[in-house]
Amino acid sequence: MKNMGLHEIREEFLKFFNGKNHMILPSFSLIPKNDRSLLLINAGMAPLKPYFTGEKVPPNKKVVTCQKCIRTADIENVGLTDRHATFFEMLGNFSFGDYFKKEAIQWSWEFLTKILEIPEENLWVSVYMDDDEAFEIWNKSVGVNTEKIVRLGKEDNFWELEVGPCGPCSEIYVDRGEEYGCNKLNCKPGCDCDRFMEIWNLVFTQYDKDKFGKYHPLENPNIDTGMGLERIAVIMEDAKNIFEIKEIRKILREVEKISGKSYGTDPRINISIRVITDHVRAMTFLVSDGVLPSNEGRGYVLRRLIRRAARHGKLLGIEKPFLQNVVSTFIQSWKVQYPELKRREVQLKNVINAEEEKFQETIDQGIQILEGYIEEMVKNNKKCLNGEKAFKLYDTYGFPLDLTKEILEEKGLTVDENEFNINMEKQRKRARKAREEFSDSGWKNNGSIDLFKGIKTKFKGYETISLKTKIIAISVEGSPVNNIEEGEEGVLVLKETPFYAERGGQVGDIGYIKKDDFKGKVIDTQYTKDETIVHYVRMESGELSVGDTVNAIVDSKNRRDIMRNHSATHLLHRALKDVLGEHVKQAGSIVLPDKLRFDFTHYEALKDEELKMVQNIVNEKILDNIEVRTIETSLKESEYMGAVGLFEDKYKDIVRVVQIGEYSKELCGGTHIDNTGNIGLFKITSESSIASGIRRIEAITGRAAYDYLNKLEYNIIDISNILKTDRKSIVKKIKSITNEIKEKDKQIESLKSKMSLTIAEEVLNQVQDVNGINVIAYRVNDMDINNLRNLGDRIRNDLNSGVIVLASTDNGKLYFISMVTKDLVKRGLHAGNIIKEIAKLTGGRGGGRPDMAQAGGKDLSKVQEALNNVPSVVKRQLK
């Protein structure tokens, strides 16, 4: 065999099939595109499904890939076994109606024996039990001895789903030698032992299975093969398992270096090092492909991987966040095939580190509480943790159920998942109820809109903001009526309308519906669940009837304000990607006349400099006066154009692309200005967090931005008048005043310090004798905690031996300090315990060391009562 590592094998595989006229396609993203059946790409053929089904035309009939894959079904076994992993790369060659079994079999044998130079005597194959054609090719064309061709049943050698394309498989195995075997005489592929490692699966998709279970031959059968890169690397390097091949071993060694623990010395250490080594590869590629930690879907997979790796770091004795260091080692090796990892290294490490730090904040507390539960269970001879307790760990401390289960399983214990789920559902119901209570429950949302089922309105609002149209339905107070009169509120449906109904974050239009003697104010426009456009109106004069011809007029100023904000959100989205990275994705938006709100995925608060850059970019694009075009095209063509959209969602065949020059292209059904210059000005007003991994920016444009600047101008004028200076000198004047205040604060502190020296003499005169011990309990006023401590130190130095308890009120706050000299600490007195009891009498709490402690209080009226109790507290401690 050739001396060939993981990266060399990948390169040789792609080169080999490229030489057989296969087009090399780069690895697809781990996020499936237009495939809601998959959470993450888990096989080499998964991204190519549209080509196999005929939904899309492949770029070439023969394709070769090395595809990133993630599988988490067996995540609990990662680290426990030699072979389980969450991340792997799958080498595959594919034919879409071009070549079939003969070529697939011959080329696989050629690659293994000629390119990798694996000895033929080490190779075995299996075929589906009824696939005589494959058997003959292996035996007659390739020359494999019949004794080394094993026929296996459907479970092992037939690939199929409920319905659709399917077919028999042929698998290639490497005999790793008797030392890996079970010593049975008939040991061969199909045996449960580790002697025969399956390295390559050739799937011959030649049937179409119908709903009755019948197999119909495909006119153009396909080839789908898959060879695990890590598995073949194990063979080529003669490694024991995937964790010991050269490139993965580099990651493993970095974990050893950080933890100070050695792999191979202890089974428990091995497990933790393997978990971290495996999970780092998976988490890095997930973040690189745009996934951010969250509590659902792909984000939860990522969060689980990061937290699981972080916890195993804890088990290795690593106390600080460390994963970003391991990520660096991984990127350094894998950048050979995936240069984007190096380009995004800073961002990748920041995302992972932020999540790890967040978990570090809660994990210690969560583990401590869980260990308390475990102790209680062992004491009471219980094997199953109460589901309510597991939910409390999740809800209060962010401790995932999977982690709770894993820790319990290590102790031979379980958790009541059913009870956990019941508590989770209760929480969801509470959340839903809260949303309903705070949602808009005004008259416009009554049940009347269901009356318009089947009625359709033609939207003309892209072309015009006013038109003549006919009223085709009216509803008042939830009931259908023929007319609506002055003073009434109701819902109108028009045959055609220029009013945009709320959708995609853009609010509905307002305006008027008019005729000679009547006028109705449109205060909102909405879609019903049946896609009917409905207009909520207040009748200001006259009467309207079904069948009337009316003028529908959109409020043009309001519409233009909305259009400015909507186009600005597109510029903002692109600018955020430019500044923060391509991982930024829209997570929601609201486009109003007076402002816009844009939610997006990002792992930390934006720095002031980043916000400034984003704002500058948007304003530059506004000043560039870029044409804004809307194009109706096919969904497929919009993807080729590079339009941004939530492609996991279902779109119609014909979609609308809003294109701002070459800078921004997004799928959007909203209304937009025709030139960026019409936006006028863009100003970010706030940036905040709304959920883990989700940030929110609010901004204003056009008239709102102009009003905002005017208000700032008026405020500056008022400030300059108050400061008695001109506007240009405001900052200089404020700095001068600030410096004066700081200087006066220093003088005040100095005076307070001198006063404390004077007070010290007065306090020393208040010494009480308690069982032969000097005790001082005294209240001072207007002294902060720092000066109170300084006063205590002065008194303790002059007292030589004794107990001091001082109280002070400062700006409505109550402070206590307690000090005990060293000789009395040895006799059992404890300043922390003394202060706890004293502060408790005022509704406060605190504590500290045996010689010094401090506390806060709440009830100022009980300060003296608390101080009067000091002698009795000292007496109790002495006993």
CSV table of C-alpha atoms in Angstrom, one decimal, residues 766-777 799 801-805 823-824 827 829 834 838 867-879:
chain,number,residue,atom,x,y,z
A,766,GLN,CA,-18.1,53.8,73.0
A,767,VAL,CA,-16.3,50.5,73.9
A,768,GLN,CA,-18.4,48.0,75.8
A,769,ASP,CA,-17.1,45.1,77.9
A,770,VAL,CA,-18.7,41.8,76.9
A,771,ASN,CA,-17.3,38.9,79.0
A,772,GLY,CA,-13.9,40.6,79.1
A,773,ILE,CA,-13.9,41.4,75.3
A,774,ASN,CA,-13.9,45.0,73.9
A,775,VAL,CA,-17.0,45.4,71.7
A,776,ILE,CA,-17.9,48.4,69.6
A,777,ALA,CA,-21.3,48.8,67.9
A,799,LEU,CA,-8.2,49.0,69.8
A,801,SER,CA,-8.1,43.5,70.7
A,802,GLY,CA,-11.8,43.5,70.1
A,803,VAL,CA,-14.9,43.2,67.9
A,804,ILE,CA,-16.1,46.2,65.8
A,805,VAL,CA,-19.5,46.5,64.1
A,823,ASP,CA,-6.5,37.0,68.9
A,824,LEU,CA,-10.3,36.7,69.1
A,827,ARG,CA,-11.1,32.1,70.3
A,829,LEU,CA,-15.3,34.7,66.9
A,834,ILE,CA,-21.6,38.1,63.2
A,838,ILE,CA,-26.9,41.6,62.4
A,867,LEU,CA,-26.5,47.2,66.7
A,868,ASN,CA,-28.0,46.7,70.2
A,869,ASN,CA,-27.9,43.0,69.4
A,870,VAL,CA,-24.2,42.8,68.8
A,871,PRO,CA,-23.2,42.0,72.4
A,872,SER,CA,-25.6,39.0,72.6
A,873,VAL,CA,-24.4,37.7,69.2
A,874,VAL,CA,-20.8,37.9,70.5
A,875,LYS,CA,-21.8,36.0,73.7
A,876,ARG,CA,-23.4,33.2,71.6
A,877,GLN,CA,-20.3,32.8,69.5
A,878,LEU,CA,-18.1,32.6,72.6
A,879,LYS,CA,-20.2,29.7,73.9
